[in-house]
mmCIF file of C-alpha atoms and ligand atoms in Angstrom:
data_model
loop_
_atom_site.group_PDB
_atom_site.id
_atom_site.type_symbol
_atom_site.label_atom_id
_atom_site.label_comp_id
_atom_site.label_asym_id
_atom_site.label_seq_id
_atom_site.Cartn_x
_atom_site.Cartn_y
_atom_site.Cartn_z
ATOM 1 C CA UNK B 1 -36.118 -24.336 21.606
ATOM 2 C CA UNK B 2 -36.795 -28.120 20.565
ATOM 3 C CA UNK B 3 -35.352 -28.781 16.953
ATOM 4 C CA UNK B 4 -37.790 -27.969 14.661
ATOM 5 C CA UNK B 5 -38.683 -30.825 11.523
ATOM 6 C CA UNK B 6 -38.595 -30.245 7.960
ATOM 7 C CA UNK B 7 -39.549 -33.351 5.431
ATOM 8 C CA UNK B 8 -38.503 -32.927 1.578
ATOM 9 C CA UNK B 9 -41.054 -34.637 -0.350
ATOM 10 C CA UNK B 10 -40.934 -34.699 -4.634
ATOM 11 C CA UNK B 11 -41.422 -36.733 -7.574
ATOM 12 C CA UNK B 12 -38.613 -38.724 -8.248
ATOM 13 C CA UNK B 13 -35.629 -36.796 -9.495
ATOM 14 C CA UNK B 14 -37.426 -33.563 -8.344
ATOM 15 C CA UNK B 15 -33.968 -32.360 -6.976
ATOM 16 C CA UNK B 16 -34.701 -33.354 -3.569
ATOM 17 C CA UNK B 17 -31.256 -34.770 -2.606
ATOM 18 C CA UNK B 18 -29.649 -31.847 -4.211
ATOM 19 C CA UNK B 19 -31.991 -29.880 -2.028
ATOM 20 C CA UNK B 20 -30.958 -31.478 1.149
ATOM 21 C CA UNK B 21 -26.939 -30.860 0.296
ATOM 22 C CA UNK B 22 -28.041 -26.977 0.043
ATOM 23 C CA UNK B 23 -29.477 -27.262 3.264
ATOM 24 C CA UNK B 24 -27.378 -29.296 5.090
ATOM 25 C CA UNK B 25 -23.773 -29.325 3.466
ATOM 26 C CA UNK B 26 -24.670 -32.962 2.884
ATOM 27 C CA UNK B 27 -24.005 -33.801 6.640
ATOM 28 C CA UNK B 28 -26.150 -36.972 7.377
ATOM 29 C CA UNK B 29 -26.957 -40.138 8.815
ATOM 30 C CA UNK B 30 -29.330 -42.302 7.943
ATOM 31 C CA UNK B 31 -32.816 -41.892 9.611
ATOM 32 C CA UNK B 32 -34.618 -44.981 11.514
ATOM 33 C CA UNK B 33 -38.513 -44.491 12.106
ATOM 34 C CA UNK B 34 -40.425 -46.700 12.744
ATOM 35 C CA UNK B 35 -43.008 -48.415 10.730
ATOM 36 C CA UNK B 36 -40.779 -47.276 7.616
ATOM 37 C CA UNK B 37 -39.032 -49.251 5.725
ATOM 38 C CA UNK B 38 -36.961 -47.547 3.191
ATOM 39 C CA UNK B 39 -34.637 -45.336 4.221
ATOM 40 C CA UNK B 40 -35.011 -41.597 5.031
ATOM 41 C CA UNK B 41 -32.005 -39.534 5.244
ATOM 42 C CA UNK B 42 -31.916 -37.021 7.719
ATOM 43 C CA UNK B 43 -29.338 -34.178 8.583
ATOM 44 C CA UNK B 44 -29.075 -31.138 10.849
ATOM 45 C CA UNK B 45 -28.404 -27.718 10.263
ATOM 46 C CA UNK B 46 -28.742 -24.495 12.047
ATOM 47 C CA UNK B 47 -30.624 -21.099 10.790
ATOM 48 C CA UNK B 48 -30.703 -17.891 12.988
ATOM 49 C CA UNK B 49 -29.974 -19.714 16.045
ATOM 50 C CA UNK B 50 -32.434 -22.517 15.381
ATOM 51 C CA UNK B 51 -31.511 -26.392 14.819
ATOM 52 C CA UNK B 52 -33.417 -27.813 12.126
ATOM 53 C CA UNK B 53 -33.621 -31.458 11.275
ATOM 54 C CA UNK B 54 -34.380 -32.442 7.619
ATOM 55 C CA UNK B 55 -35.679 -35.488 6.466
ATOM 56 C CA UNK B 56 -35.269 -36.409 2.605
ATOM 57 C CA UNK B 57 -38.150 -38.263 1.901
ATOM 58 C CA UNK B 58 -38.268 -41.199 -1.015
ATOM 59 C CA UNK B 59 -39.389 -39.964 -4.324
ATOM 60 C CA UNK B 60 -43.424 -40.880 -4.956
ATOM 61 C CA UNK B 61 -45.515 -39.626 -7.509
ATOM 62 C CA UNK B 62 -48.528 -40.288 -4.976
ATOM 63 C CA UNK B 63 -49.629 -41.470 -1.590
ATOM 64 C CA UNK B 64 -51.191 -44.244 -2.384
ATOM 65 C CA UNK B 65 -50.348 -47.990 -0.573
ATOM 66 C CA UNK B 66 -48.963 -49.240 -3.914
ATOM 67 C CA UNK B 67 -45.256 -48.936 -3.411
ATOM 68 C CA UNK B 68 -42.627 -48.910 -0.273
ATOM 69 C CA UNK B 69 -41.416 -45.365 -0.763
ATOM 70 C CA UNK B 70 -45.054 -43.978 -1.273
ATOM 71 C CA UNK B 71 -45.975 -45.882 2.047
ATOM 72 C CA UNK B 72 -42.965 -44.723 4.140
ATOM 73 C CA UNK B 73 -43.597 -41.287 2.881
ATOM 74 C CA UNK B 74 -46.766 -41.419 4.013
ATOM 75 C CA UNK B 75 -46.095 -42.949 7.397
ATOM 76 C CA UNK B 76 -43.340 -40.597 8.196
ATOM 77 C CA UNK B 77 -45.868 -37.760 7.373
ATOM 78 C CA UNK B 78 -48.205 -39.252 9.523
ATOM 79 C CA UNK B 79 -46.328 -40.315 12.180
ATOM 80 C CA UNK B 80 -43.809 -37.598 12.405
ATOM 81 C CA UNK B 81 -46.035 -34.943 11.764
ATOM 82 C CA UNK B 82 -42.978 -32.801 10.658
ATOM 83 C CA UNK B 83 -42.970 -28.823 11.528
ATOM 84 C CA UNK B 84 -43.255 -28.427 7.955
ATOM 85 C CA UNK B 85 -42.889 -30.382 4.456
ATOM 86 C CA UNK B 86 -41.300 -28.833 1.642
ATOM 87 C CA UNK B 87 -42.567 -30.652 -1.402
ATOM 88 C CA UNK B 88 -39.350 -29.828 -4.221
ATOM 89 C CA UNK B 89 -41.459 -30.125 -7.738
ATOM 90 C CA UNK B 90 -39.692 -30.080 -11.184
ATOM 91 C CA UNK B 91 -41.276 -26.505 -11.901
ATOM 92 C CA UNK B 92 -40.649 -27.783 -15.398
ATOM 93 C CA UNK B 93 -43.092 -29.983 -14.987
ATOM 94 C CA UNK B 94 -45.873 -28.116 -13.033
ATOM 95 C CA UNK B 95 -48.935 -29.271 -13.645
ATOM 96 C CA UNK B 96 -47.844 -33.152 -13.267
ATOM 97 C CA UNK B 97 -45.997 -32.570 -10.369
ATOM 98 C CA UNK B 98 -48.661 -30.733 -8.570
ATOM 99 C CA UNK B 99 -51.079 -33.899 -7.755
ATOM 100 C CA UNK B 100 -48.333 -35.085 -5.322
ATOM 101 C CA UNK B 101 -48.773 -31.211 -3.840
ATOM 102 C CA UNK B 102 -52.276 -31.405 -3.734
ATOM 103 C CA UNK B 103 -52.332 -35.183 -1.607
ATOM 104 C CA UNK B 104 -50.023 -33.352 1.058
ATOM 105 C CA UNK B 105 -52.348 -30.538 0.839
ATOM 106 C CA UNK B 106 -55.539 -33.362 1.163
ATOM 107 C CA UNK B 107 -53.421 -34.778 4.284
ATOM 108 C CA UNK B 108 -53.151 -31.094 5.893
ATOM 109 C CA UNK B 109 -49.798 -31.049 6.245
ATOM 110 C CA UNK B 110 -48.306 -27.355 6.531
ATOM 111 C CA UNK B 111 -47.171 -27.182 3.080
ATOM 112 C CA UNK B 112 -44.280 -24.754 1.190
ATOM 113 C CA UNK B 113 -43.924 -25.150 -2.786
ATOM 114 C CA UNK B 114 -40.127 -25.290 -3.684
ATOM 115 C CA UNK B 115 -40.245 -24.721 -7.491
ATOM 116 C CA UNK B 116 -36.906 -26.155 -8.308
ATOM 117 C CA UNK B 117 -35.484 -26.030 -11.617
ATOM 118 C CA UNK B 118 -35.786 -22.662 -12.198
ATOM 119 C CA UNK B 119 -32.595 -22.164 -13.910
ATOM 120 C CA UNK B 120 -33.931 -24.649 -16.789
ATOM 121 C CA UNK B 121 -37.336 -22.669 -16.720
ATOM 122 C CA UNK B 122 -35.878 -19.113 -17.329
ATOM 123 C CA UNK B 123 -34.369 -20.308 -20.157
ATOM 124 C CA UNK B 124 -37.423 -21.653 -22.093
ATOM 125 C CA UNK B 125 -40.513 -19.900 -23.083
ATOM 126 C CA UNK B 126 -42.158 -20.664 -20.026
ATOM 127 C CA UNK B 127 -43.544 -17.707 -16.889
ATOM 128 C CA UNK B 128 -44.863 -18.760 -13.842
ATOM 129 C CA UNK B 129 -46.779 -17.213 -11.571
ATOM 130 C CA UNK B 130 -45.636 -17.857 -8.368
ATOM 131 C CA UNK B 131 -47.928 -15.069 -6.422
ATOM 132 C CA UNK B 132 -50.949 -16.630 -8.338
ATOM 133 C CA UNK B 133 -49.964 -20.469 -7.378
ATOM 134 C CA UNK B 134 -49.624 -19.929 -3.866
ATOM 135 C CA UNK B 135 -53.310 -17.500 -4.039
ATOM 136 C CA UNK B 136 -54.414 -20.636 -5.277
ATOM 137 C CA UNK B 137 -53.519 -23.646 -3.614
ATOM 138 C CA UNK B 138 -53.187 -21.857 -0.442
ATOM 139 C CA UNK B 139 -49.572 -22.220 0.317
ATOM 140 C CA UNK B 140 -46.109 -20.548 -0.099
ATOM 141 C CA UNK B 141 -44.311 -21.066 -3.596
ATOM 142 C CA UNK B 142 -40.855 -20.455 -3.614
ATOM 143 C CA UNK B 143 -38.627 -20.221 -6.915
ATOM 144 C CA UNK B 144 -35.506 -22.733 -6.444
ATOM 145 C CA UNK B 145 -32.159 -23.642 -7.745
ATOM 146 C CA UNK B 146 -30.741 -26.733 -5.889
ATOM 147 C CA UNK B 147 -27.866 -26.941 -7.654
ATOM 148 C CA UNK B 148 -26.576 -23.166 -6.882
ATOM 149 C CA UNK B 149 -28.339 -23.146 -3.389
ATOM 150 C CA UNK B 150 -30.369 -20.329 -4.864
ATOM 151 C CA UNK B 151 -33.998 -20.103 -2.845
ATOM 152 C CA UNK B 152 -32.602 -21.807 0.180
ATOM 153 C CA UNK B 153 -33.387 -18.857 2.764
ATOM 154 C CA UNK B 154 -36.488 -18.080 1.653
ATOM 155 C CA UNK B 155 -37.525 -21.782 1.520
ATOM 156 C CA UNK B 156 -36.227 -22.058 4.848
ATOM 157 C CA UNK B 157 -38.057 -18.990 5.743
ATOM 158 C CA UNK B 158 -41.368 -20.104 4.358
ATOM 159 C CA UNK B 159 -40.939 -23.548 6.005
ATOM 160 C CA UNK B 160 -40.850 -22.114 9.442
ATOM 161 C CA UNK B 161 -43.416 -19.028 9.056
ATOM 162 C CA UNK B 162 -45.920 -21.874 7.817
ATOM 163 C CA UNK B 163 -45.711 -24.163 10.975
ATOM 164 C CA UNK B 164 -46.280 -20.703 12.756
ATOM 165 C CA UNK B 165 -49.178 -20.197 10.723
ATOM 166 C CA UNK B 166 -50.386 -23.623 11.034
ATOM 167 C CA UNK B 167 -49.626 -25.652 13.866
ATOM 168 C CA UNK B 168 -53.018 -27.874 13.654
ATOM 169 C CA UNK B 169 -52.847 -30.263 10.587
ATOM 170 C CA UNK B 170 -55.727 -28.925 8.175
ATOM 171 C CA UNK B 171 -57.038 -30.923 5.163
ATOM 172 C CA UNK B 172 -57.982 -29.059 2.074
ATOM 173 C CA UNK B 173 -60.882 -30.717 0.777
ATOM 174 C CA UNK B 174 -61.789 -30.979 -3.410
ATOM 175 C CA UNK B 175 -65.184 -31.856 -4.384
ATOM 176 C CA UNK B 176 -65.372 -35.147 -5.542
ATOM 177 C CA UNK B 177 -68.879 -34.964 -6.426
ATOM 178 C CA UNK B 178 -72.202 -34.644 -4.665
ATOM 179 C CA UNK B 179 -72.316 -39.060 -4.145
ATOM 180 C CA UNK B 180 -68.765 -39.272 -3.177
ATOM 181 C CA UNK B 181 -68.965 -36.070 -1.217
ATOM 182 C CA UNK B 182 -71.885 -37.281 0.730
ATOM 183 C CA UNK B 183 -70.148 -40.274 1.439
ATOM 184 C CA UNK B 184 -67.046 -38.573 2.639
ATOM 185 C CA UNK B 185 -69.408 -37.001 5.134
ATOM 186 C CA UNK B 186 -70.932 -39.875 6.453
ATOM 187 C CA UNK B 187 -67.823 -41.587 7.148
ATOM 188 C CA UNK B 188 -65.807 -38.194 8.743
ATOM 189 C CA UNK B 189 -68.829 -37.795 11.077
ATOM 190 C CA UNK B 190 -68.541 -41.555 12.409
ATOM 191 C CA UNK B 191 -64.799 -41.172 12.698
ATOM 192 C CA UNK B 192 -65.184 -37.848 14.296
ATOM 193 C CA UNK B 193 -67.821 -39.137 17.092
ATOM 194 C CA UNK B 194 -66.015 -42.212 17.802
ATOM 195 C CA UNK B 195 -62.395 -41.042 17.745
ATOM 196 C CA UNK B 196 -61.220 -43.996 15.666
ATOM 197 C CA UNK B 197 -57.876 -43.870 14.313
ATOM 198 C CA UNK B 198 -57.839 -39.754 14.565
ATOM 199 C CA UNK B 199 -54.739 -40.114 17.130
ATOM 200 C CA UNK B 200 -52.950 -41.134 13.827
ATOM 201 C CA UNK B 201 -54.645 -40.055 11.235
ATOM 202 C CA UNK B 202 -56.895 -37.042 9.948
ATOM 203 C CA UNK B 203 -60.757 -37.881 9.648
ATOM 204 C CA UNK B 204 -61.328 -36.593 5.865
ATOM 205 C CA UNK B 205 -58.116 -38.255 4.905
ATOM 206 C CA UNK B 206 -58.927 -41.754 6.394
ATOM 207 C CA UNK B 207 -62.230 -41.387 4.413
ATOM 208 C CA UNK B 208 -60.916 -40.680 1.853
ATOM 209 C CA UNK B 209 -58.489 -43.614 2.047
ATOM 210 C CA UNK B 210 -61.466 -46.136 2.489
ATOM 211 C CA UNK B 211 -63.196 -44.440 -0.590
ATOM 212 C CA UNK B 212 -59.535 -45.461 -2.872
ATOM 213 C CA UNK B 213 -59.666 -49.166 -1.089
ATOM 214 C CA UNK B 214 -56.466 -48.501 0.479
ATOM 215 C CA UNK B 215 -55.290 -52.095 1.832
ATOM 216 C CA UNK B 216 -53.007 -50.705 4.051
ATOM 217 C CA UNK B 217 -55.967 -48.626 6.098
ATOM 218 C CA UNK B 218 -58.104 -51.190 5.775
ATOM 219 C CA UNK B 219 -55.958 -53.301 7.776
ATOM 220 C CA UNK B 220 -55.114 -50.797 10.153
ATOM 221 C CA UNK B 221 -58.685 -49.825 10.329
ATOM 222 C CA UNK B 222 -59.757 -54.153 11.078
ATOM 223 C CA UNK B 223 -57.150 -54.255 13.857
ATOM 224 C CA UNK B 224 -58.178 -51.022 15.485
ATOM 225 C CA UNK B 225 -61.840 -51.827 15.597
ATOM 226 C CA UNK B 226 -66.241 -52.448 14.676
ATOM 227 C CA UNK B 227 -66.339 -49.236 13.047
ATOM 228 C CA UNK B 228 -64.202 -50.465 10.294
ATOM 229 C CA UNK B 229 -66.815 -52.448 9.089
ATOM 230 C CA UNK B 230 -69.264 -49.373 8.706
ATOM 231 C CA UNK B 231 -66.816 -47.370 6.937
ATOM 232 C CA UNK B 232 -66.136 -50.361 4.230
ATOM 233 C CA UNK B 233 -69.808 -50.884 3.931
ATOM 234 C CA UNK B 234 -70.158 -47.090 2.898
ATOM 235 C CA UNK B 235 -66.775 -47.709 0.419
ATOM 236 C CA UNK B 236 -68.421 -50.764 -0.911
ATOM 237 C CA UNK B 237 -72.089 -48.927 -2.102
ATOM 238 C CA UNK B 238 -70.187 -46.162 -2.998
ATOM 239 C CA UNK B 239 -67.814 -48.049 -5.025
ATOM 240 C CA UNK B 240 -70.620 -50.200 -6.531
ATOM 241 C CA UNK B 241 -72.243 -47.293 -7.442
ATOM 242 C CA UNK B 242 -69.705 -45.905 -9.176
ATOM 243 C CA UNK B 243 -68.896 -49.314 -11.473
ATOM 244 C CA UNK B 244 -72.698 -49.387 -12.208
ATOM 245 C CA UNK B 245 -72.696 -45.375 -13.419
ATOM 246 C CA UNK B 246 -69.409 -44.778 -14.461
ATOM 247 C CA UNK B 247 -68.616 -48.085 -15.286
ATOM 248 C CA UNK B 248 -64.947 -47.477 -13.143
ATOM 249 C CA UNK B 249 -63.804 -47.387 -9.683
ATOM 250 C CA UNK B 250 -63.697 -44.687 -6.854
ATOM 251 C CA UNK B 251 -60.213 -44.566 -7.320
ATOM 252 C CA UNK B 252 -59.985 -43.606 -10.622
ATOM 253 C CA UNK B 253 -62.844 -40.727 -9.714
ATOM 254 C CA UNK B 254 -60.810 -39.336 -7.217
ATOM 255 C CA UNK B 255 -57.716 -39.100 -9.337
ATOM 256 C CA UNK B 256 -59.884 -37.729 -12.241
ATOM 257 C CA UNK B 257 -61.108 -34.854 -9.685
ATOM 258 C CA UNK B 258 -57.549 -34.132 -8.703
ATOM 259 C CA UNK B 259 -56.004 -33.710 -12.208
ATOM 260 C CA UNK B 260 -59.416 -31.130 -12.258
ATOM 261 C CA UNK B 261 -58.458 -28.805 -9.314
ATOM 262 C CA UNK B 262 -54.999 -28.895 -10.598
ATOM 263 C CA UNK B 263 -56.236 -28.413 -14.359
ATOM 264 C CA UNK B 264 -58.748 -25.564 -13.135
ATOM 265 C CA UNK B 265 -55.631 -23.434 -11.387
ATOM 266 C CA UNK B 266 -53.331 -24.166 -14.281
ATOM 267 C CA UNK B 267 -56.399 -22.213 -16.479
ATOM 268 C CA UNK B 268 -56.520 -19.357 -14.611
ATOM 269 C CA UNK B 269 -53.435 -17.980 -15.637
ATOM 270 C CA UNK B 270 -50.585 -19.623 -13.160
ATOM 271 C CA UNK B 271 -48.153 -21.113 -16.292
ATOM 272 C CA UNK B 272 -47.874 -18.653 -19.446
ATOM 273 C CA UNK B 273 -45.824 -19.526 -22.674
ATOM 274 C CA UNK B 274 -44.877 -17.580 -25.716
ATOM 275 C CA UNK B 275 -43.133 -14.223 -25.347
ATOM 276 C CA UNK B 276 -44.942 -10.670 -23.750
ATOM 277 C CA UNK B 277 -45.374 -10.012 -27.241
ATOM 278 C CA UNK B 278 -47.024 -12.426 -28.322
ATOM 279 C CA UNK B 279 -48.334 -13.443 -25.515
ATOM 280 C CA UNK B 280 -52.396 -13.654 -25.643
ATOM 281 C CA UNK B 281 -54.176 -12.234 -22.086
HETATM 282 P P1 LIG S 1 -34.102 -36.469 -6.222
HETATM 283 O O1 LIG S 1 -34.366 -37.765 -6.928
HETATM 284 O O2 LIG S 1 -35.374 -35.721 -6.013
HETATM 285 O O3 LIG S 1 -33.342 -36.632 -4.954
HETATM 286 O O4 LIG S 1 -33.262 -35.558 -7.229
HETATM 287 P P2 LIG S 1 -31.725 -35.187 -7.209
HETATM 288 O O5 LIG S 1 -31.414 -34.205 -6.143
HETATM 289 O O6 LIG S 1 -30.928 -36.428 -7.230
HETATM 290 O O7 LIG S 1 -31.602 -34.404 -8.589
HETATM 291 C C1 LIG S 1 -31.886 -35.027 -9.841
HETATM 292 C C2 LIG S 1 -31.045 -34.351 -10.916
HETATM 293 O O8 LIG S 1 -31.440 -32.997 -11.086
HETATM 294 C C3 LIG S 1 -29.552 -34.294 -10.585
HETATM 295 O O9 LIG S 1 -28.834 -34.490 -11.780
HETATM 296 C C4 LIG S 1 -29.366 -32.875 -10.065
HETATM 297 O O10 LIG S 1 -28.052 -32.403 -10.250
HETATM 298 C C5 LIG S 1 -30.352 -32.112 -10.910
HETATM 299 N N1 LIG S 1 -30.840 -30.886 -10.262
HETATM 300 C C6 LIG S 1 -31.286 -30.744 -9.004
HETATM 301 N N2 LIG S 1 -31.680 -29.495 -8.767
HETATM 302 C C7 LIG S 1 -31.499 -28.800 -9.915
HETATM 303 C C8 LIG S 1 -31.748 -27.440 -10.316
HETATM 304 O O11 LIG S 1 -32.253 -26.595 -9.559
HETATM 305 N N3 LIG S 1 -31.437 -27.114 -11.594
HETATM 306 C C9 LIG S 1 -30.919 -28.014 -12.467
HETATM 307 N N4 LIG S 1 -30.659 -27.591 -13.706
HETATM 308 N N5 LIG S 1 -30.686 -29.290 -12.126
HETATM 309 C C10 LIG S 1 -30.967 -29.683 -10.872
HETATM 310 MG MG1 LIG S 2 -32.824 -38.367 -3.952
HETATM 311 K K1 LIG S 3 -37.722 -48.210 10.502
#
């Protein structure tokens, strides 16, 4: 069978690295892709008779077009479409570390949750809810340990049940109110009909991309043709719009909604501290 493609994506200091020596017994060469810029390490390994290349991703917080590692992340994503990502979060630092989750979950890429850190968790007054997360946000959680190796099967395990579960990239998509929504619309239907850009990149996430001014799609979006125009004139009322109402940019919307899906799972339950006993249902 062809070698199957795992990316590790994380905040900074997430414990991807450490991740990648438990999978790979720190075997590796340096990856070249093209179109990114800072390097990706990649190594191979093999699980139940399977080969499995995995790609340690540079540390971003986001996917915006802001910084060199959040741009190579995103254009090895993109155009690598890996088998799977494993996104390694600080568990310690859930709820923070979750917007990064939910802009791979916005791309559609077939997503696992590697809760590392556990070791630090179990120790403080802190429970998570793993089965409640991944009910949630739609994707398997698994509780890690880099530094022991602890988690590695079943995050291996996870990685390749969810490219069996979903080979098609699928974007999840937040409500980011009725204008912007409306908007988001307009501009995935004219992408849709006229095919631009979707060999490279998903409709809702290229709207979305025009909605945050992202430079980098803009140019990519001039250079690849008319429609371009279209889709900035709907970011530009939109965005005008929003500065005359809200008196601050699409961007900052966007963002705003995000830390709200994320806030709105984190109140149903998924992060509990204080003791059974005193613990307040
Ligand atoms: P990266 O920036 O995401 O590649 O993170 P690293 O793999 O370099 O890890 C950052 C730091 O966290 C290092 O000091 C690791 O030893 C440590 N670390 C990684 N995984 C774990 C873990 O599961 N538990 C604990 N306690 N420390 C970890
Ligand atoms: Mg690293
Ligand atoms: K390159």
């Amino acid at each position: 069978a062809d070698t199957f493609t795992m990316a590790l994506t994380g905040n900074p200091n997430s414990g991807k690295t450490t991740s990648f020596n438990a999978l790979t017994g720190s075997r590796q060469h340096v990856g070249n892709y093209p179109g990114v810029t800072v390097d990706c390490k990649e190594g191979f390994f093999r699980h139940e008779g399977r080969s499995i290349r995995v790609v340690d991703l540079p540390g971003t917080y986001s996917l915006t077009a802001y910084t060199a590692e959040e741009i190579s992340a995103r254009d090895f994503l993109l155009g690598q479409r890996p088998d799977a990502v494993v996104d390694v979060l600080d568990a310690n630092t859930l709820e923070r570390s979750l917007y990064l989750a939910v802009q791979l979950l916005e791309m559609g890429a077939p997503l696992v949750l590697s809760l590392n850190m556990m070791d630090e968790v179990r120790k403080k007054d802190m429970q998570i809810n793993t089965a409640l997360l991944s009910e949630l946000i739609g994707c398997p959680v698994i509780e890690t340990v880099a530094r022991t190796g602890e988690g590695r099967d079943a995050m291996i395990n996870a990685a390749l049940s969810q490219a069996d579960d979903q080979r098609e990239w699928k974007p999840l998509r937040i409500s980011y109110s009725a204008d912007m929504d409306e908007a988001l619309l307009e501009m995935e239907d004219l992408i849709n009909a006229a095919g631009f850009l979707t060999d490279r990149f998903p409709a809702r996430w290229l709207a979305l991309k025009y909605l945050e001014g992202d430079e980098q799609i803009r140019v990519e979006g001039r250079k690849a043709g008319e429609l371009s125009n279209s889709l900035e004139a709907i970011a530009d009322r939109v965005e005008q719009h929003c500065r005359k109402t809200l008196n601050t940019d699409p961007e900052a919307v966007i963002a705003d909604y995000r830390y709200g899906f994320i806030a709105s799972l984190m109140k149903k339950g998924v992060v509990r501290r204080g003791t059974s006993q005193t613990r307040i249902e």
